[in-house]
Amino acid sequence: MTDYKQISKAVISRLPRYYRYLGELMEEGIERISSNELSARMKVTASQIRQDLNNFGGFGQQGYGYNVKYLYAEIARILGIDRQHNLIIIGAGNLGQAIANYTNFEKRGFIIKGMFDINPRLIGLVVRGAKIRGIDDLEQFIVENEVQIAALTIPKSKAPEIADRLVKAGIKAIWNFAHTDLSVPDDVVVENVHLSESLMRLSYRVCSMQDERERREKEQLS
Ligand code: NAI
């Protein structure tokens, strides 16, 4: 079995993209694909693909290509999405409800068991099968439902206190949308998701391209 502790973080961070493309290939009924064909689809060099996928025991064979189904299943195993992960959402506002309404997470094994909020007008409502509960029920619910992951979609001022409660209740992972860095013990993982950071990177790229275009236009005029 592949020891994936040896695999670099950079490679792991690229696996979800491979997984998505392999899923599309399976939907198209494609059983085998060469690194060159995958390279053309993914706009990544074939040598990068070979280097990345060689980490998993070289699924490719010379002149034969990669077995799509096998690779798809193996990447799922490495990412741990072949198992079920029970998830709760803390903060059932706009973002929390948007996450609960997205059906694809379940297809990846992430089961939304419930939502929590402090707003009495929200408590008791059900969003696509997930009931919104009062935050007082948090600890008991985590234990009873073997919840591993908590999505934090609450204001940042409330996030540290709730994160502490989650950790004490045995949560293993926090999917943090609140705009604050959480401090948690080493055995708890935090994945920060900040759409605004992604937008700022986009802004940088679009501005750089615009500046470059203007510079070239000036050069042509002079
Ligand atoms: P919202 O105001 O619609 O929802 C927040 C919900 O959290 C409310 O229902 C509120 O009652 C609840 N809440 C407040 N304190 C709580 C507590 N101690 N325990 C449980 N529930 C509590 O806000 P929205 O738009 O859903 O955003 C939620 C948070 O996510 C905000 O902090 C916002 O800045 C952040 N956000 C982050 C994004 C990202 O990319 N990381 C994108 C959009 C929003």
mmCIF file of C-alpha atoms and ligand atoms in Angstrom:
data_model
loop_
_atom_site.group_PDB
_atom_site.id
_atom_site.type_symbol
_atom_site.label_atom_id
_atom_site.label_comp_id
_atom_site.label_asym_id
_atom_site.label_seq_id
_atom_site.Cartn_x
_atom_site.Cartn_y
_atom_site.Cartn_z
ATOM 1 C CA MET A 1 0.000 0.000 0.000
ATOM 2 C CA THR A 2 1.252 3.494 -0.794
ATOM 3 C CA ASP A 3 2.646 5.352 2.199
ATOM 4 C CA TYR A 4 1.174 8.749 1.555
ATOM 5 C CA LYS A 5 2.999 10.441 4.397
ATOM 6 C CA GLN A 6 5.926 10.448 1.957
ATOM 7 C CA ILE A 7 3.987 12.371 -0.676
ATOM 8 C CA SER A 8 4.669 16.096 -0.752
ATOM 9 C CA LYS A 9 2.000 18.588 0.212
ATOM 10 C CA ALA A 10 2.275 20.130 -3.259
ATOM 11 C CA VAL A 11 1.304 16.830 -4.887
ATOM 12 C CA ILE A 12 -1.531 16.232 -2.410
ATOM 13 C CA SER A 13 -2.867 19.719 -3.126
ATOM 14 C CA ARG A 14 -3.089 18.822 -6.837
ATOM 15 C CA LEU A 15 -4.927 15.525 -6.288
ATOM 16 C CA PRO A 16 -8.462 16.971 -6.046
ATOM 17 C CA ARG A 17 -8.007 18.417 -9.552
ATOM 18 C CA TYR A 18 -6.835 15.059 -10.942
ATOM 19 C CA TYR A 19 -9.792 13.465 -9.208
ATOM 20 C CA ARG A 20 -12.217 15.883 -10.871
ATOM 21 C CA TYR A 21 -10.784 15.266 -14.347
ATOM 22 C CA LEU A 22 -10.727 11.495 -13.856
ATOM 23 C CA GLY A 23 -14.392 11.634 -12.753
ATOM 24 C CA GLU A 24 -15.247 13.453 -15.988
ATOM 25 C CA LEU A 25 -13.350 10.838 -18.027
ATOM 26 C CA MET A 26 -15.333 8.074 -16.321
ATOM 27 C CA GLU A 27 -18.584 9.881 -17.134
ATOM 28 C CA GLU A 28 -17.483 9.929 -20.778
ATOM 29 C CA GLY A 29 -16.846 6.189 -20.619
ATOM 30 C CA ILE A 30 -13.069 6.562 -21.135
ATOM 31 C CA GLU A 31 -11.205 3.655 -19.534
ATOM 32 C CA ARG A 32 -7.583 4.525 -20.286
ATOM 33 C CA ILE A 33 -5.736 7.783 -20.814
ATOM 34 C CA SER A 34 -2.115 8.607 -21.600
ATOM 35 C CA SER A 35 -0.220 11.322 -19.744
ATOM 36 C CA ASN A 36 -0.148 13.299 -23.026
ATOM 37 C CA GLU A 37 -3.925 13.204 -23.440
ATOM 38 C CA LEU A 38 -4.460 14.106 -19.786
ATOM 39 C CA SER A 39 -1.931 16.901 -20.198
ATOM 40 C CA ALA A 40 -3.898 18.386 -23.115
ATOM 41 C CA ARG A 41 -7.112 18.317 -21.104
ATOM 42 C CA MET A 42 -5.718 19.640 -17.843
ATOM 43 C CA LYS A 43 -3.235 22.133 -19.318
ATOM 44 C CA VAL A 44 -0.483 20.684 -17.139
ATOM 45 C CA THR A 45 2.700 19.296 -18.691
ATOM 46 C CA ALA A 46 2.780 15.537 -19.300
ATOM 47 C CA SER A 47 5.998 15.285 -17.300
ATOM 48 C CA GLN A 48 4.337 16.957 -14.288
ATOM 49 C CA ILE A 49 1.491 14.445 -14.549
ATOM 50 C CA ARG A 50 3.919 11.512 -14.752
ATOM 51 C CA GLN A 51 5.910 12.846 -11.801
ATOM 52 C CA ASP A 52 2.783 13.411 -9.699
ATOM 53 C CA LEU A 53 1.153 10.086 -10.473
ATOM 54 C CA ASN A 54 4.384 8.107 -10.107
ATOM 55 C CA ASN A 55 4.121 8.881 -6.401
ATOM 56 C CA PHE A 56 1.358 6.324 -6.209
ATOM 57 C CA GLY A 57 3.275 3.362 -7.468
ATOM 58 C CA GLY A 58 3.268 4.223 -11.180
ATOM 59 C CA PHE A 59 -0.202 3.339 -12.333
ATOM 60 C CA GLY A 60 0.757 4.134 -15.918
ATOM 61 C CA GLN A 61 2.305 1.640 -18.269
ATOM 62 C CA GLN A 62 4.405 2.589 -21.261
ATOM 63 C CA GLY A 63 2.160 2.762 -24.325
ATOM 64 C CA TYR A 64 -0.875 1.707 -22.320
ATOM 65 C CA GLY A 65 -1.772 4.790 -20.318
ATOM 66 C CA TYR A 66 -3.460 5.141 -16.977
ATOM 67 C CA ASN A 67 -6.390 2.993 -15.934
ATOM 68 C CA VAL A 68 -8.908 5.778 -15.201
ATOM 69 C CA LYS A 69 -11.158 3.856 -12.819
ATOM 70 C CA TYR A 70 -8.263 2.469 -10.806
ATOM 71 C CA LEU A 71 -6.534 5.834 -10.531
ATOM 72 C CA TYR A 72 -9.810 7.531 -9.567
ATOM 73 C CA ALA A 73 -10.401 4.998 -6.785
ATOM 74 C CA GLU A 74 -6.809 5.199 -5.578
ATOM 75 C CA ILE A 75 -6.836 9.006 -5.381
ATOM 76 C CA ALA A 76 -10.160 8.818 -3.507
ATOM 77 C CA ARG A 77 -8.522 6.435 -1.047
ATOM 78 C CA ILE A 78 -5.505 8.705 -0.595
ATOM 79 C CA LEU A 79 -7.732 11.747 -0.046
ATOM 80 C CA GLY A 80 -9.910 9.719 2.338
ATOM 81 C CA ILE A 81 -13.075 10.481 0.384
ATOM 82 C CA ASP A 82 -13.855 6.789 -0.016
ATOM 83 C CA ARG A 83 -14.960 6.948 3.634
ATOM 84 C CA GLN A 84 -17.887 8.738 5.233
ATOM 85 C CA HIS A 85 -17.168 11.965 7.122
ATOM 86 C CA ASN A 86 -19.901 13.328 9.338
ATOM 87 C CA LEU A 87 -20.067 17.097 9.234
ATOM 88 C CA ILE A 88 -21.925 19.868 11.051
ATOM 89 C CA ILE A 89 -22.319 23.513 10.143
ATOM 90 C CA ILE A 90 -22.071 26.170 12.851
ATOM 91 C CA GLY A 91 -23.888 29.319 11.722
ATOM 92 C CA ALA A 92 -26.978 28.719 9.616
ATOM 93 C CA GLY A 93 -26.965 32.097 7.851
ATOM 94 C CA ASN A 94 -26.391 32.802 4.156
ATOM 95 C CA LEU A 95 -23.151 30.883 3.809
ATOM 96 C CA GLY A 96 -24.053 28.007 6.135
ATOM 97 C CA GLN A 97 -27.305 27.413 4.274
ATOM 98 C CA ALA A 98 -25.588 27.671 0.888
ATOM 99 C CA ILE A 99 -23.182 24.910 1.953
ATOM 100 C CA ALA A 100 -26.043 22.781 3.265
ATOM 101 C CA ASN A 101 -27.888 23.205 -0.030
ATOM 102 C CA TYR A 102 -24.972 21.960 -2.125
ATOM 103 C CA THR A 103 -25.597 18.308 -2.928
ATOM 104 C CA ASN A 104 -22.164 17.355 -4.261
ATOM 105 C CA PHE A 105 -20.490 17.155 -0.851
ATOM 106 C CA GLU A 106 -22.505 14.015 -0.090
ATOM 107 C CA LYS A 107 -21.255 12.386 -3.273
ATOM 108 C CA ARG A 108 -17.740 12.837 -1.869
ATOM 109 C CA GLY A 109 -18.718 11.201 1.425
ATOM 110 C CA PHE A 110 -19.330 14.368 3.475
ATOM 111 C CA ILE A 111 -22.652 13.888 5.248
ATOM 112 C CA ILE A 112 -24.196 17.020 6.771
ATOM 113 C CA LYS A 113 -25.679 15.746 10.011
ATOM 114 C CA GLY A 114 -26.968 19.024 11.368
ATOM 115 C CA MET A 115 -26.632 22.788 11.690
ATOM 116 C CA PHE A 116 -26.334 25.063 14.728
ATOM 117 C CA ASP A 117 -27.241 28.677 15.341
ATOM 118 C CA ILE A 118 -28.133 31.102 18.119
ATOM 119 C CA ASN A 119 -30.950 32.830 16.245
ATOM 120 C CA PRO A 120 -34.291 31.553 17.642
ATOM 121 C CA ARG A 121 -35.964 32.298 14.287
ATOM 122 C CA LEU A 122 -33.702 29.777 12.553
ATOM 123 C CA ILE A 123 -33.724 27.043 15.205
ATOM 124 C CA GLY A 124 -36.057 24.221 14.189
ATOM 125 C CA LEU A 125 -35.903 24.934 10.434
ATOM 126 C CA VAL A 126 -34.653 22.185 8.159
ATOM 127 C CA VAL A 127 -32.299 22.857 5.236
ATOM 128 C CA ARG A 128 -32.265 19.957 2.755
ATOM 129 C CA GLY A 129 -32.666 17.410 5.536
ATOM 130 C CA ALA A 130 -30.331 19.092 8.029
ATOM 131 C CA LYS A 131 -32.127 20.457 11.098
ATOM 132 C CA ILE A 132 -30.958 23.729 12.646
ATOM 133 C CA ARG A 133 -30.420 23.261 16.381
ATOM 134 C CA GLY A 134 -29.592 25.607 19.226
ATOM 135 C CA ILE A 135 -25.883 25.876 20.019
ATOM 136 C CA ASP A 136 -26.492 24.452 23.544
ATOM 137 C CA ASP A 137 -26.990 21.002 21.997
ATOM 138 C CA LEU A 138 -23.576 21.121 20.280
ATOM 139 C CA GLU A 139 -21.416 18.827 22.436
ATOM 140 C CA GLN A 140 -23.997 16.082 22.899
ATOM 141 C CA PHE A 141 -24.811 16.069 19.177
ATOM 142 C CA ILE A 142 -21.129 15.744 18.208
ATOM 143 C CA VAL A 143 -20.655 12.708 20.418
ATOM 144 C CA GLU A 144 -23.938 11.009 19.511
ATOM 145 C CA ASN A 145 -23.444 11.476 15.764
ATOM 146 C CA GLU A 146 -19.709 10.771 15.592
ATOM 147 C CA VAL A 147 -19.107 14.144 13.975
ATOM 148 C CA GLN A 148 -15.553 14.613 12.678
ATOM 149 C CA ILE A 149 -15.727 17.915 10.805
ATOM 150 C CA ALA A 150 -17.295 21.280 11.686
ATOM 151 C CA ALA A 151 -17.781 24.042 9.138
ATOM 152 C CA LEU A 152 -17.549 27.443 10.850
ATOM 153 C CA THR A 153 -19.750 30.012 9.148
ATOM 154 C CA ILE A 154 -20.228 32.426 12.042
ATOM 155 C CA PRO A 155 -18.877 35.947 12.627
ATOM 156 C CA LYS A 156 -15.143 35.996 13.361
ATOM 157 C CA SER A 157 -15.660 37.424 16.853
ATOM 158 C CA LYS A 158 -17.490 34.230 17.845
ATOM 159 C CA ALA A 159 -15.191 31.765 16.092
ATOM 160 C CA PRO A 160 -12.434 31.228 18.755
ATOM 161 C CA GLU A 161 -14.917 30.414 21.523
ATOM 162 C CA ILE A 162 -16.862 27.989 19.328
ATOM 163 C CA ALA A 163 -13.624 26.402 18.060
ATOM 164 C CA ASP A 164 -12.616 25.697 21.698
ATOM 165 C CA ARG A 165 -15.950 24.032 22.372
ATOM 166 C CA LEU A 166 -15.639 21.965 19.203
ATOM 167 C CA VAL A 167 -12.155 20.772 20.124
ATOM 168 C CA LYS A 168 -13.228 19.846 23.671
ATOM 169 C CA ALA A 169 -16.168 17.914 22.224
ATOM 170 C CA GLY A 170 -13.796 15.836 20.075
ATOM 171 C CA ILE A 171 -13.990 17.445 16.636
ATOM 172 C CA LYS A 172 -11.024 16.428 14.461
ATOM 173 C CA ALA A 173 -11.244 19.028 11.706
ATOM 174 C CA ILE A 174 -12.511 22.579 11.264
ATOM 175 C CA TRP A 175 -13.459 23.947 7.860
ATOM 176 C CA ASN A 176 -13.035 27.589 8.761
ATOM 177 C CA PHE A 177 -14.830 30.295 6.797
ATOM 178 C CA ALA A 178 -14.694 32.889 9.576
ATOM 179 C CA HIS A 179 -12.057 35.492 8.792
ATOM 180 C CA THR A 180 -9.763 34.693 11.680
ATOM 181 C CA ASP A 181 -6.864 32.319 12.329
ATOM 182 C CA LEU A 182 -7.845 29.700 14.883
ATOM 183 C CA SER A 183 -5.461 28.222 17.404
ATOM 184 C CA VAL A 184 -6.141 24.537 17.980
ATOM 185 C CA PRO A 185 -4.137 21.541 19.284
ATOM 186 C CA ASP A 186 -1.840 19.689 16.852
ATOM 187 C CA ASP A 187 -4.207 16.766 16.434
ATOM 188 C CA VAL A 188 -6.970 19.001 15.045
ATOM 189 C CA VAL A 189 -6.714 20.125 11.432
ATOM 190 C CA VAL A 190 -7.967 23.466 10.175
ATOM 191 C CA GLU A 191 -8.590 24.266 6.538
ATOM 192 C CA ASN A 192 -9.204 27.978 5.975
ATOM 193 C CA VAL A 193 -11.391 28.969 3.057
ATOM 194 C CA HIS A 194 -11.350 32.651 2.203
ATOM 195 C CA LEU A 195 -13.123 33.589 -1.003
ATOM 196 C CA SER A 196 -11.949 37.186 -0.631
ATOM 197 C CA GLU A 197 -8.292 36.041 -0.704
ATOM 198 C CA SER A 198 -9.002 34.204 -3.924
ATOM 199 C CA LEU A 199 -10.610 37.377 -5.321
ATOM 200 C CA MET A 200 -7.589 39.441 -4.307
ATOM 201 C CA ARG A 201 -5.309 37.020 -6.194
ATOM 202 C CA LEU A 202 -7.623 37.380 -9.171
ATOM 203 C CA SER A 203 -7.457 41.168 -8.838
ATOM 204 C CA TYR A 204 -3.648 41.027 -8.825
ATOM 205 C CA ARG A 205 -3.589 38.915 -11.992
ATOM 206 C CA VAL A 206 -6.135 40.999 -13.869
ATOM 207 C CA CYS A 207 -4.342 44.236 -12.921
ATOM 208 C CA SER A 208 -0.942 42.831 -13.923
ATOM 209 C CA MET A 209 -2.314 41.877 -17.333
ATOM 210 C CA GLN A 210 -3.917 45.287 -17.745
ATOM 211 C CA ASP A 211 -0.658 47.054 -16.785
ATOM 212 C CA GLU A 212 1.275 44.883 -19.232
ATOM 213 C CA ARG A 213 -1.197 45.687 -22.063
ATOM 214 C CA GLU A 214 -0.933 49.424 -21.327
ATOM 215 C CA ARG A 215 2.865 49.212 -21.239
ATOM 216 C CA ARG A 216 2.926 47.503 -24.663
ATOM 217 C CA GLU A 217 0.467 50.021 -26.123
ATOM 218 C CA LYS A 218 2.696 52.903 -24.923
ATOM 219 C CA GLU A 219 5.753 51.192 -26.428
ATOM 220 C CA GLN A 220 3.990 50.894 -29.790
ATOM 221 C CA LEU A 221 2.990 54.566 -29.730
ATOM 222 C CA SER A 222 6.463 55.812 -28.917
HETATM 223 P P1 NAI B 1 -24.961 35.547 8.256
HETATM 224 O O1 NAI B 1 -25.099 36.703 9.160
HETATM 225 O O2 NAI B 1 -25.985 35.328 7.185
HETATM 226 O O3 NAI B 1 -24.872 34.191 9.124
HETATM 227 C C1 NAI B 1 -24.152 34.055 10.303
HETATM 228 C C2 NAI B 1 -24.983 33.169 11.226
HETATM 229 O O4 NAI B 1 -24.184 32.838 12.361
HETATM 230 C C3 NAI B 1 -26.250 33.856 11.732
HETATM 231 O O5 NAI B 1 -27.376 33.046 11.452
HETATM 232 C C4 NAI B 1 -25.994 33.987 13.232
HETATM 233 O O6 NAI B 1 -27.174 33.892 13.996
HETATM 234 C C5 NAI B 1 -25.055 32.824 13.491
HETATM 235 N N1 NAI B 1 -24.250 32.936 14.702
HETATM 236 C C6 NAI B 1 -23.697 34.047 15.237
HETATM 237 N N2 NAI B 1 -23.027 33.714 16.370
HETATM 238 C C7 NAI B 1 -23.172 32.387 16.534
HETATM 239 C C8 NAI B 1 -22.723 31.470 17.517
HETATM 240 N N3 NAI B 1 -21.966 31.841 18.551
HETATM 241 N N4 NAI B 1 -23.061 30.158 17.361
HETATM 242 C C9 NAI B 1 -23.822 29.756 16.333
HETATM 243 N N5 NAI B 1 -24.297 30.580 15.386
HETATM 244 C C10 NAI B 1 -23.960 31.878 15.478
HETATM 245 O O7 NAI B 1 -23.512 35.659 7.612
HETATM 246 P P2 NAI B 1 -22.923 34.888 6.350
HETATM 247 O O8 NAI B 1 -23.023 35.728 5.173
HETATM 248 O O9 NAI B 1 -23.498 33.519 6.302
HETATM 249 O O10 NAI B 1 -21.389 34.800 6.756
HETATM 250 C C11 NAI B 1 -20.997 34.032 7.870
HETATM 251 C C12 NAI B 1 -19.536 34.258 8.198
HETATM 252 O O11 NAI B 1 -18.740 33.792 7.135
HETATM 253 C C13 NAI B 1 -19.164 35.737 8.374
HETATM 254 O O12 NAI B 1 -18.207 35.806 9.394
HETATM 255 C C14 NAI B 1 -18.567 36.126 7.052
HETATM 256 O O13 NAI B 1 -17.611 37.147 7.195
HETATM 257 C C15 NAI B 1 -17.921 34.835 6.653
HETATM 258 N N6 NAI B 1 -17.805 34.656 5.210
HETATM 259 C C16 NAI B 1 -16.668 34.056 4.788
HETATM 260 C C17 NAI B 1 -16.474 33.795 3.472
HETATM 261 C C18 NAI B 1 -15.223 33.115 3.092
HETATM 262 O O14 NAI B 1 -14.930 32.987 1.923
HETATM 263 N N7 NAI B 1 -14.455 32.662 4.028
HETATM 264 C C19 NAI B 1 -17.449 34.166 2.447
HETATM 265 C C20 NAI B 1 -18.649 34.746 3.003
HETATM 266 C C21 NAI B 1 -18.798 34.985 4.341
#
